[in-house]
mmCIF file of C-alpha atoms in Angstrom:
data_model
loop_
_atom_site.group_PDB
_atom_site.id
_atom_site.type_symbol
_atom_site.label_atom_id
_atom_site.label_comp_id
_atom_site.label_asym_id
_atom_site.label_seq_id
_atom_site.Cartn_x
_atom_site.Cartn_y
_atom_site.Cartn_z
ATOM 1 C CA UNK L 1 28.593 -4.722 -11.514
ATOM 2 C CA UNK L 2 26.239 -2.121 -10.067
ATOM 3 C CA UNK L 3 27.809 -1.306 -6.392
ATOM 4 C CA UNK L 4 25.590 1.118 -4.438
ATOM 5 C CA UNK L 5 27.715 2.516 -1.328
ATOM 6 C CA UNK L 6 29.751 -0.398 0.022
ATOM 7 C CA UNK L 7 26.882 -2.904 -0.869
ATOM 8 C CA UNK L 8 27.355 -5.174 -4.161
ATOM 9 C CA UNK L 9 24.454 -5.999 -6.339
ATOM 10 C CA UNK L 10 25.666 -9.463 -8.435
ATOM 11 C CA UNK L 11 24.185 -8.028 -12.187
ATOM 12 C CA UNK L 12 23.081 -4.740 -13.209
ATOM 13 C CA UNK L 13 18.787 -6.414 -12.764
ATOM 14 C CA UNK L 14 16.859 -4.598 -10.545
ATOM 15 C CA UNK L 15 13.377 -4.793 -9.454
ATOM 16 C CA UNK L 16 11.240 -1.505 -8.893
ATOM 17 C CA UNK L 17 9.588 -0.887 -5.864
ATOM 18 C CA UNK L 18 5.806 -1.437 -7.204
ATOM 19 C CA UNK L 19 3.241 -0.490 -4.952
ATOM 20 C CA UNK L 20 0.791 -3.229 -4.055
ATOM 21 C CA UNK L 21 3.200 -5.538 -5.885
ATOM 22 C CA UNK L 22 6.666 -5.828 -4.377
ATOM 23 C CA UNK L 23 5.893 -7.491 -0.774
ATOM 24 C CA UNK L 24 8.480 -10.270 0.395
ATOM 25 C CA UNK L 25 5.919 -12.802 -1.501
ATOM 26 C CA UNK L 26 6.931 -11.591 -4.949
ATOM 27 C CA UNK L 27 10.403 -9.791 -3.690
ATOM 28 C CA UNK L 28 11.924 -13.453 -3.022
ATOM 29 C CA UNK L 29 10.533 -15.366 -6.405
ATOM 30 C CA UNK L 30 12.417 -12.317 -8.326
ATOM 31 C CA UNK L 31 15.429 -13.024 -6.030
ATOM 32 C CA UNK L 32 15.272 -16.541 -6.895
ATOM 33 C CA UNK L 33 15.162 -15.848 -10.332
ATOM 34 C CA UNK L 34 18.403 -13.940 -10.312
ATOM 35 C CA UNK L 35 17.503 -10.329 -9.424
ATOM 36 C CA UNK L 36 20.580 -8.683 -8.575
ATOM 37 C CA UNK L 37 18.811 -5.439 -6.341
ATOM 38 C CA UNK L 38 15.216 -5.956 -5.412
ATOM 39 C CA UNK L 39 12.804 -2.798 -4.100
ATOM 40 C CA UNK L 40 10.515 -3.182 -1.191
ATOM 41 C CA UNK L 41 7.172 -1.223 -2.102
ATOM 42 C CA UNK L 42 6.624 2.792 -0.712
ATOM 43 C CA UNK L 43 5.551 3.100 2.998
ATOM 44 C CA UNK L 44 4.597 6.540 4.133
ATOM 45 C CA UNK L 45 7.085 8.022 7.029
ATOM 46 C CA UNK L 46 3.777 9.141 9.103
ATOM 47 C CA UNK L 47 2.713 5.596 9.041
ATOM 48 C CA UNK L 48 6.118 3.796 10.004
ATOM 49 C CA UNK L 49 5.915 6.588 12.990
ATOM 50 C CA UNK L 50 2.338 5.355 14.023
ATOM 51 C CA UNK L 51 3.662 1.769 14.225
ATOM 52 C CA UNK L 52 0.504 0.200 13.205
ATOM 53 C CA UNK L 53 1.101 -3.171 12.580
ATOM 54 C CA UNK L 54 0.291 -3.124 8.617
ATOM 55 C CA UNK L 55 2.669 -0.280 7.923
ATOM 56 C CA UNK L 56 5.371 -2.392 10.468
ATOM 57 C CA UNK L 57 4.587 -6.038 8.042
ATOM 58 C CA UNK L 58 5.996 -4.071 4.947
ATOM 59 C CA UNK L 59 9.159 -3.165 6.763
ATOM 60 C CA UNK L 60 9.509 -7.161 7.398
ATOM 61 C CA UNK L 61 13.152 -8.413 4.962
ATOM 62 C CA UNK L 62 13.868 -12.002 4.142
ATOM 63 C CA UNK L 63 17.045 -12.800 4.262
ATOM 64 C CA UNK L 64 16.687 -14.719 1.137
ATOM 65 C CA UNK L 65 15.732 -11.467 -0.719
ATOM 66 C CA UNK L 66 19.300 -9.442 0.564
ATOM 67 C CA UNK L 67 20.865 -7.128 -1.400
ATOM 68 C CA UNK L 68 17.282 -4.931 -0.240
ATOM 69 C CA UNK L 69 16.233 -1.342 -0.851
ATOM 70 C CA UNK L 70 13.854 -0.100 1.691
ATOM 71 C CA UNK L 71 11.579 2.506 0.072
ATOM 72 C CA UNK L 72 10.007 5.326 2.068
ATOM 73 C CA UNK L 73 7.882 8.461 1.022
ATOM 74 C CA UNK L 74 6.812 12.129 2.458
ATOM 75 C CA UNK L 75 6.962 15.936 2.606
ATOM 76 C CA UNK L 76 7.911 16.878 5.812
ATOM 77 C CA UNK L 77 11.578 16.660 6.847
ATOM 78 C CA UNK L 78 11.256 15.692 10.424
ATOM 79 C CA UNK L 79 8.820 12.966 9.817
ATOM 80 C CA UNK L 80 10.778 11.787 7.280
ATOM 81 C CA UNK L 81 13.989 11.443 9.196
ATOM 82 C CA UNK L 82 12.812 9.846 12.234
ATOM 83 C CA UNK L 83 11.579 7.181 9.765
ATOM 84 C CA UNK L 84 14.358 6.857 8.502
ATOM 85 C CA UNK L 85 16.162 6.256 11.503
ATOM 86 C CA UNK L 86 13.357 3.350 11.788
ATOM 87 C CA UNK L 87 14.140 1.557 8.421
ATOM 88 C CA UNK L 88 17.867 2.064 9.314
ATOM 89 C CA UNK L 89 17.750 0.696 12.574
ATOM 90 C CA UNK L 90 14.880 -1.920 13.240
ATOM 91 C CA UNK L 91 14.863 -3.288 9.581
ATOM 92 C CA UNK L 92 17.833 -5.200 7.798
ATOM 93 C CA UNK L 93 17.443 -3.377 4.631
ATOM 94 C CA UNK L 94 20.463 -2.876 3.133
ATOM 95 C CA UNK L 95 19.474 0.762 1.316
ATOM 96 C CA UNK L 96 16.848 3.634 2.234
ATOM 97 C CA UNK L 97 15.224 4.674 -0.784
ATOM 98 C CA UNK L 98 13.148 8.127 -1.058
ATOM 99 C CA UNK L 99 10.228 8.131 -3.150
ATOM 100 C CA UNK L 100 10.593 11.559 -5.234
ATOM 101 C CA UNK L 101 8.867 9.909 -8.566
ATOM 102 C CA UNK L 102 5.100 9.077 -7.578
ATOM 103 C CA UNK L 103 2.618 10.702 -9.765
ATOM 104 C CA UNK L 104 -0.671 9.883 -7.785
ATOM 105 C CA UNK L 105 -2.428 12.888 -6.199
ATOM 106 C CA UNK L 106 -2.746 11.545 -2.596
ATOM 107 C CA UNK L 107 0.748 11.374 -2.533
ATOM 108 C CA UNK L 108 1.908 14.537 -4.066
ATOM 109 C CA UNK L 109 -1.224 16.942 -2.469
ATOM 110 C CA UNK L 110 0.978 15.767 0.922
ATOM 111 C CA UNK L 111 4.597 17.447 -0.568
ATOM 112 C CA UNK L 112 6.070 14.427 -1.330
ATOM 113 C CA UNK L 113 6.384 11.885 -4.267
ATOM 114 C CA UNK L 114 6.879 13.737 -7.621
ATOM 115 C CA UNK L 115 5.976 16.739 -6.075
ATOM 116 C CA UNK L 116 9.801 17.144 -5.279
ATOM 117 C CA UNK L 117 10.833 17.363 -8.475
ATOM 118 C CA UNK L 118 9.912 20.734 -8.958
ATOM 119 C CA UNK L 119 12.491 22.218 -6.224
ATOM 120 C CA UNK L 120 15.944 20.974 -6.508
ATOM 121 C CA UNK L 121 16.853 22.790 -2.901
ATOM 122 C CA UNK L 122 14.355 20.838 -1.045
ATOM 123 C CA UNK L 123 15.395 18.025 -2.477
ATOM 124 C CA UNK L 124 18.824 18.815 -1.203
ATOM 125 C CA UNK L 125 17.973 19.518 2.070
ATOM 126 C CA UNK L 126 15.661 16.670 2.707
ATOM 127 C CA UNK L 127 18.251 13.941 1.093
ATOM 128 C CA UNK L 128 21.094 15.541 3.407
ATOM 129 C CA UNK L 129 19.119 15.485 5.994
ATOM 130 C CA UNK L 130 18.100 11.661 6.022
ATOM 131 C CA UNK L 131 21.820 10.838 5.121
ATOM 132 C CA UNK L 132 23.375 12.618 7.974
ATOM 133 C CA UNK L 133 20.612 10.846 10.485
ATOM 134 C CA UNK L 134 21.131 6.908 9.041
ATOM 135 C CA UNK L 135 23.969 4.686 8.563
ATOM 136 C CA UNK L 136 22.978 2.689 5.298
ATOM 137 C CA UNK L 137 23.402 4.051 1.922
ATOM 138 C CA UNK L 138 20.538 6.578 0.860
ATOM 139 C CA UNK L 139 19.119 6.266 -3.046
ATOM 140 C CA UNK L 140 16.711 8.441 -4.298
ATOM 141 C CA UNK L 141 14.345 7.091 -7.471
ATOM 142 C CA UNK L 142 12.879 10.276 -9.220
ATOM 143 C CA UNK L 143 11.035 11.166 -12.506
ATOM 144 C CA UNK L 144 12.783 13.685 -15.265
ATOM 145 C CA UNK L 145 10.142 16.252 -13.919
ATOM 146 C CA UNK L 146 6.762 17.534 -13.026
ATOM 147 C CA UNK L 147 5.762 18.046 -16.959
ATOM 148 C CA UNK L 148 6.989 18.626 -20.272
ATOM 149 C CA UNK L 149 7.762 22.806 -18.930
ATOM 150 C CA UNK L 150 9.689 21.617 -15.601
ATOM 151 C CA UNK L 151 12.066 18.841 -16.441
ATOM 152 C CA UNK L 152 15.294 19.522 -14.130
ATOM 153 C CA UNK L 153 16.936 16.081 -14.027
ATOM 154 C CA UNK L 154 19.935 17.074 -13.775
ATOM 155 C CA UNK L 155 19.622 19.349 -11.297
ATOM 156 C CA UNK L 156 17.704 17.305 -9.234
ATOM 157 C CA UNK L 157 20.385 14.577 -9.354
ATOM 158 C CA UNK L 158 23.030 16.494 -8.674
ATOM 159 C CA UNK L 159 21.159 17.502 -5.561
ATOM 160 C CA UNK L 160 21.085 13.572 -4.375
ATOM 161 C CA UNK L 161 25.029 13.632 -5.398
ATOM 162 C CA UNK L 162 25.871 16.660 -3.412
ATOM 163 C CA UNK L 163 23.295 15.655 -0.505
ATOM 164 C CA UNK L 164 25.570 12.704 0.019
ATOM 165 C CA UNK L 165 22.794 9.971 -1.907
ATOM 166 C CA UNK L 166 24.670 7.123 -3.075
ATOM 167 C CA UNK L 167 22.441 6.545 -6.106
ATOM 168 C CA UNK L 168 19.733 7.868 -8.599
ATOM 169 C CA UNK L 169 16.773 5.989 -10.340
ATOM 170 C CA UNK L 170 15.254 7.715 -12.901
ATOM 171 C CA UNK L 171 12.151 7.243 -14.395
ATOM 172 C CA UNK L 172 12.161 8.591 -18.176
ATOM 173 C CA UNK L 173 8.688 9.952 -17.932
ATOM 174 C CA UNK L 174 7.377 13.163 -16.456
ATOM 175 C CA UNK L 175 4.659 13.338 -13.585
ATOM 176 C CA UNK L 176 1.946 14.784 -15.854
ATOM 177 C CA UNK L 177 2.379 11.656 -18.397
ATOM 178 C CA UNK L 178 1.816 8.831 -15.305
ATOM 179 C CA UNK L 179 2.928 5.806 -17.332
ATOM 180 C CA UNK L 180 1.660 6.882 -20.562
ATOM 181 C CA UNK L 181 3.014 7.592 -23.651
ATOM 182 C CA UNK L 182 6.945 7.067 -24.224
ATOM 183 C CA UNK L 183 9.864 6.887 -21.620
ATOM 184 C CA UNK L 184 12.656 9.563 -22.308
ATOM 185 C CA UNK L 185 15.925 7.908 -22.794
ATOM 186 C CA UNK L 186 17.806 11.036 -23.694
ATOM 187 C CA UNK L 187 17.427 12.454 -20.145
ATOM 188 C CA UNK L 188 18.177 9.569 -18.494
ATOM 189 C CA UNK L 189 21.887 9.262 -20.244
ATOM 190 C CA UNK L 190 22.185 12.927 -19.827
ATOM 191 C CA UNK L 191 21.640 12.502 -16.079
ATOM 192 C CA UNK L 192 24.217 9.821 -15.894
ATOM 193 C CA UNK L 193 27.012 11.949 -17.833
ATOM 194 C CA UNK L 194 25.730 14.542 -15.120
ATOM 195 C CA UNK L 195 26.808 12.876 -11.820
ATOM 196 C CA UNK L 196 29.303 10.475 -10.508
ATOM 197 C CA UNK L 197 26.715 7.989 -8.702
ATOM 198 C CA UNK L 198 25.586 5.475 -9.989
ATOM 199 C CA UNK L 199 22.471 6.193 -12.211
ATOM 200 C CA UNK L 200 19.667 3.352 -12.592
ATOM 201 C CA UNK L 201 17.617 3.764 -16.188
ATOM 202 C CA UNK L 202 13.677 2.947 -15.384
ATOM 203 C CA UNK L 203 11.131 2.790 -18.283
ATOM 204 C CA UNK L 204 9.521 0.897 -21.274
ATOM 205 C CA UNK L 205 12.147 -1.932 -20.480
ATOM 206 C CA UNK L 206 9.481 -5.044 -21.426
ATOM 207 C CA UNK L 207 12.363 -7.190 -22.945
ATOM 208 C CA UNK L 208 16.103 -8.495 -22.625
ATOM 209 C CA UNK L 209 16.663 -6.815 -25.525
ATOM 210 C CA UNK L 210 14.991 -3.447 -24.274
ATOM 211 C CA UNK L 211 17.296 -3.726 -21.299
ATOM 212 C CA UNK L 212 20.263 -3.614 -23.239
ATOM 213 C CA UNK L 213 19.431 -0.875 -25.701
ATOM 214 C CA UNK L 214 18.799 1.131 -22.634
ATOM 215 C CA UNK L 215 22.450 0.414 -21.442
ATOM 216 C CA UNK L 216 23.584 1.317 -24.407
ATOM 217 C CA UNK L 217 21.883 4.409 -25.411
ATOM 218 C CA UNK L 218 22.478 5.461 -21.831
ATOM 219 C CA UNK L 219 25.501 4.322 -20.378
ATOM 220 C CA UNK L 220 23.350 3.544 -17.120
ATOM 221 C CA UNK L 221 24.894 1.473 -14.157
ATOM 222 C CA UNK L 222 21.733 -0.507 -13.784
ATOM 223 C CA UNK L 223 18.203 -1.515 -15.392
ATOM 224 C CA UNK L 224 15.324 -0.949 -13.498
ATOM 225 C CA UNK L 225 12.291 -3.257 -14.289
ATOM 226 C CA UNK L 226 8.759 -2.585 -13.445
ATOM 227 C CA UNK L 227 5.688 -3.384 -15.530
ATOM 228 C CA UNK L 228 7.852 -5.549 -17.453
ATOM 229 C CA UNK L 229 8.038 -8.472 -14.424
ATOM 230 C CA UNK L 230 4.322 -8.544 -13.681
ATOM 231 C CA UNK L 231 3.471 -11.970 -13.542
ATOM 232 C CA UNK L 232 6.519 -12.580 -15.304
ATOM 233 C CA UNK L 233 9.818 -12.930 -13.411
ATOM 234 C CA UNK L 234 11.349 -14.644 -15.987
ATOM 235 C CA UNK L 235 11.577 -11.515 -17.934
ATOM 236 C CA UNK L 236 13.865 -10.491 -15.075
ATOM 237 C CA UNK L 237 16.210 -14.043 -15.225
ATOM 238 C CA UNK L 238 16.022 -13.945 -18.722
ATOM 239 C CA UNK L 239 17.478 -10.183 -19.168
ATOM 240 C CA UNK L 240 19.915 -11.543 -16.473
ATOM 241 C CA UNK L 241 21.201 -14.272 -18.997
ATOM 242 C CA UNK L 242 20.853 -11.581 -21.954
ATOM 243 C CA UNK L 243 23.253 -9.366 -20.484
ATOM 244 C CA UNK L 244 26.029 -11.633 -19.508
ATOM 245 C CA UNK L 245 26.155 -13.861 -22.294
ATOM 246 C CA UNK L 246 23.721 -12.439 -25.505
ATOM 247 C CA UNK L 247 22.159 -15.801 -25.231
ATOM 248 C CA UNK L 248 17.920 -15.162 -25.807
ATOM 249 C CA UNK L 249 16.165 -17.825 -23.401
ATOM 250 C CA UNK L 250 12.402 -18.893 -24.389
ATOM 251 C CA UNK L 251 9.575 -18.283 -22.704
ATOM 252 C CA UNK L 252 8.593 -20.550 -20.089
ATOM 253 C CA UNK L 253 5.885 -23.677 -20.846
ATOM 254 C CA UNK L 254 2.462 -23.014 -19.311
ATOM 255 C CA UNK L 255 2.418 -25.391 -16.237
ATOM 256 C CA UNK L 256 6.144 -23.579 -14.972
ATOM 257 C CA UNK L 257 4.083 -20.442 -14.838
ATOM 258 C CA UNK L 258 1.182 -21.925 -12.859
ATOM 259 C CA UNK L 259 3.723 -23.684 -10.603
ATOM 260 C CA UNK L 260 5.455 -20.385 -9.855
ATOM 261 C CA UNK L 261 2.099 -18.396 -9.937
ATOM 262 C CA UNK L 262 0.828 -20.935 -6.578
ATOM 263 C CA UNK L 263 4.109 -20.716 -5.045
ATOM 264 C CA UNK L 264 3.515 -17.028 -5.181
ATOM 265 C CA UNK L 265 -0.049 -17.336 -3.660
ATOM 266 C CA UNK L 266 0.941 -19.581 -1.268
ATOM 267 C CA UNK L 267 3.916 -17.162 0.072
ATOM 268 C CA UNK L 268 1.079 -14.311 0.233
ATOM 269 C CA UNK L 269 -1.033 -16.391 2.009
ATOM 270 C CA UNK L 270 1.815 -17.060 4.345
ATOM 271 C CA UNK L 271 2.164 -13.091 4.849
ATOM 272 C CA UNK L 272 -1.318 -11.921 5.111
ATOM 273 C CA UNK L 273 -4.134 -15.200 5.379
ATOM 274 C CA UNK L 274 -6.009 -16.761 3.011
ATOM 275 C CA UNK L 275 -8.611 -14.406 2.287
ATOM 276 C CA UNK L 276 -6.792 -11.009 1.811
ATOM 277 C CA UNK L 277 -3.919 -13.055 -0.323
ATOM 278 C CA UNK L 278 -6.525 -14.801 -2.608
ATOM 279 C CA UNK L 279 -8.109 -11.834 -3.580
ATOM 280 C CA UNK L 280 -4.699 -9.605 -4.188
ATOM 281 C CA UNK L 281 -3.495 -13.015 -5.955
ATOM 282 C CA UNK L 282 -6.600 -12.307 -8.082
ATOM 283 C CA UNK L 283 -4.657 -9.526 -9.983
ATOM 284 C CA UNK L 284 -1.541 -11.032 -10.730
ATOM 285 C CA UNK L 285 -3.025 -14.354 -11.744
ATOM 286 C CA UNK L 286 -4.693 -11.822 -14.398
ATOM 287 C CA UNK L 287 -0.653 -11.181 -15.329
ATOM 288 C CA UNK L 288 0.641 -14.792 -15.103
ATOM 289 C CA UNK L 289 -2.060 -15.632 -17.291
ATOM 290 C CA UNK L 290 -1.941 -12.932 -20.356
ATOM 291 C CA UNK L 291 -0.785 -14.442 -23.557
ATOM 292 C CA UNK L 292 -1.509 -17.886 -22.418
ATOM 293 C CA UNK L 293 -4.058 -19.590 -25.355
ATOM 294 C CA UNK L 294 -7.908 -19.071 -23.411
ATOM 295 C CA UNK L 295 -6.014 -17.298 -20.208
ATOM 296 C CA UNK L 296 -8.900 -14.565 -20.764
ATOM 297 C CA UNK L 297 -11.404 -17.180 -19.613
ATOM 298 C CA UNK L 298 -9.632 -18.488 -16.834
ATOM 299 C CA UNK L 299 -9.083 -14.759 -15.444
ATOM 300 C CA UNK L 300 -12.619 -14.244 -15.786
ATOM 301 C CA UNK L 301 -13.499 -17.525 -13.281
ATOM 302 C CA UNK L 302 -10.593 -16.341 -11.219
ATOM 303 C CA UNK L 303 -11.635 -13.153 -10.403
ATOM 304 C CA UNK L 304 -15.031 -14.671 -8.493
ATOM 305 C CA UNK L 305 -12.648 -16.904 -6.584
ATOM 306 C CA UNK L 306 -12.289 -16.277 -2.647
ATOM 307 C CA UNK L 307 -10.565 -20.072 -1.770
ATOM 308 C CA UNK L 308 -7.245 -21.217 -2.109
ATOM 309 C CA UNK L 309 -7.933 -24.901 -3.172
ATOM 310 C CA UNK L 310 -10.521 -24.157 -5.328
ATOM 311 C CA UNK L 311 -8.453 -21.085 -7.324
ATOM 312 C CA UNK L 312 -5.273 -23.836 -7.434
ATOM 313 C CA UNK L 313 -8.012 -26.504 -8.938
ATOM 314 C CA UNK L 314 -9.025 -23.922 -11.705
ATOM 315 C CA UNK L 315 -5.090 -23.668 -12.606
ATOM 316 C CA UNK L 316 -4.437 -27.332 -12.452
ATOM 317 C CA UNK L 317 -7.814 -28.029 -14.795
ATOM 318 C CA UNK L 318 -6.648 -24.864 -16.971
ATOM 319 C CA UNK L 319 -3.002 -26.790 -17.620
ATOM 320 C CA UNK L 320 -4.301 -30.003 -18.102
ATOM 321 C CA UNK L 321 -6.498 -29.247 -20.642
ATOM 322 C CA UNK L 322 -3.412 -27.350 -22.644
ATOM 323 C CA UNK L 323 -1.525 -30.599 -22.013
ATOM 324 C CA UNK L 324 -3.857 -32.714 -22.948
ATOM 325 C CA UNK L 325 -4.406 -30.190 -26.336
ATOM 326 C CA UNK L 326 -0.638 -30.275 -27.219
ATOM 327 C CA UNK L 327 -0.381 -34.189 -27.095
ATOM 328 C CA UNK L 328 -3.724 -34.377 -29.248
ATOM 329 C CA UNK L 329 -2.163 -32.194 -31.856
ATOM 330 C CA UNK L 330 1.413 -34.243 -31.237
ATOM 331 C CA UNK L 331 -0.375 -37.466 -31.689
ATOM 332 C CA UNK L 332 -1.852 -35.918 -34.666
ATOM 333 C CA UNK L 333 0.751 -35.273 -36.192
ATOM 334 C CA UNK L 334 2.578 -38.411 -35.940
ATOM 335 C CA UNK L 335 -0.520 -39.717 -37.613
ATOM 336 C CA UNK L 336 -0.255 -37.773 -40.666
ATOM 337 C CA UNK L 337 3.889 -38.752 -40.524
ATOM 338 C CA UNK L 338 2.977 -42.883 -40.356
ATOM 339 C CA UNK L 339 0.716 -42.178 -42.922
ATOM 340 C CA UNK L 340 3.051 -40.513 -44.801
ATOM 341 C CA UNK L 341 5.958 -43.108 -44.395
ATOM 342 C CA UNK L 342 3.571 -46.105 -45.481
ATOM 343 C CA UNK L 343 2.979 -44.004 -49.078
ATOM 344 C CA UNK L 344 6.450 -43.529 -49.583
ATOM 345 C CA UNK L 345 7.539 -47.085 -48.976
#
């Protein structure tokens, strides 16, 4: 099992801290389905400092969602510290996480993010610094590097190791490729022959069956899934089952994913109010919905939709007219069968 410091994640699943994803709303429906680590989404250190009352809401842990890792981001050591000392001692997080991976430029044009990952000493001295100020286990989740011309991997994560981190994520992409093109499995396994902590493998994981050619090509302690659980948590409980047993689970029927989809409003709703959660439940009703037969059409209706009851209406109508679909074509076809039967005899 993947054990991060003295804290003991129940399977090798774990869900990446996504921002404008992975609030408590979502954080607790991949718990339920199994999740072994889940990853709160960045906050800035300035911000946690400020105390405004947004920035103190995505601090907020369920119980229900423990084993928790706490992620925070920025370039200045003192600022970063102090926040620190924040998540570790008004939150019940269970691990501080330092953001050393994001690409986007508002992020990195403030010395923090992926900006790190060009400077293996700073990242030593900032890491060492947090660990000696807090009392829970510091992580750091990184990229391989900056681009294709400054990939130092492994010497950024034996800077976390020697800093006194008690695990590395790694992202197989670069900064400069954002989250295109292919994830780079070779440097993640070389990282983990690199260092003693545990290393967690993040990238192009969209399957059970990705998850465990990752383990295998890299001999990582844990999966990291991002993109892969949008909409989808079952991709996370179904890698779950994957890995312990080799048994492939099905995808879920329609009307589960609708159910779980208004549970997941409804928890937003419970965080923020109706308004802000039905439009950020706009976007990941877009993701419950892909591959569903005419889920295009209902995203389109969606989208306009600023009311609870009315956007849950739209999903009932949308399942009951699949329902209704599948027992024309079952009736159907038990037609054609009777009719078959009375030819034969």
């Amino acid at each position: 099992m993947l054990k991060i410091g003295d804290i003991e994640m129940k399977n090798r699943v774990v869900l990446a801290p996504m921002a404008g994803v992975c609030n408590p709303a979502f954080r607790l429906i991949a718990k339920e389905f199994g999740t072994g680590l889940v990853c709160a989404e960045m906050v800035s250190d300035k911000a946690i400092l400020h105390g405004n009352k947004r920035t103190m809401e995505m601090l907020f842990v369920d119980e229900r969602e423990k084993p928790l890792s706490l992620q925070i981001f920025g370039g200045d050591r003192e600022s970063l510290v102090e926040a620190a000392k924040v998540v570790d001692t008004q939150t019940n997080a269970d691990i501080i996480d330092i953001n050393m991976g994001c690409p986007v430029p508002k992020v990195t044009k403030c010395d923090a993010g992926a900006r790190w990952l060009l400077d293996p000493n700073k990242i030593y001295e900032m890491v060492s610094a947090v660990v000696d100020a807090v009392k829970k286990p510091v992580t750091v989740k990184m990229r391989i590097g900056w681009d294709d011309e400054h990939v130092y991997a492994i010497e950024n994560a034996r800077a976390v190791e020697r800093a006194g981190g008690k695990a590395v994520s790694v992202h197989g992409r670069t900064r400069e490729q954002l989250y295109t093109g292919k994830a780079n499995w070779d440097i993640i396994r070389d990282v983990k022959q690199s260092v003693s902590i545990p290393v967690i493998g993040n990238g192009d994981v969209f399957s059970p069956e990705d998850a465990r050619r990752m383990l295998d090509h890299t001999g990582v302690d844990g999966v990291m899934i991002g993109r892969g659980a949008l909409g989808n948590p079952w991709m996370l409980y179904r890698t779950i089952q994957y890995l312990a047993t080799g048994e492939l689970l099905g995808d879920p029927a329609p009307r589960e994913k609708m159910d779980v989809a208004i549970l997941h409003l409804d928890r937003l709703i419970a965080l923020k109010n109706e308004a802000v959660a039905v439009r950020e439940m706009r976007k990941h009703l877009a993701w419950y919905l892909k591959g569903l037969p005419g889920g295009a059409r209902v995203k389109d209706v969606i989208m306009e939709e600023t009311d609870r009851d009315r956007m849950v209406a739209i999903l009932e109508n949308y399942i009951l007219s699949l329902e209704e679909e599948d027992e024309q074509e079952q009736n159907g076809a038990s037609s054609v069968h009777t009719a078959a039967e009375e030819i034969i005899h």
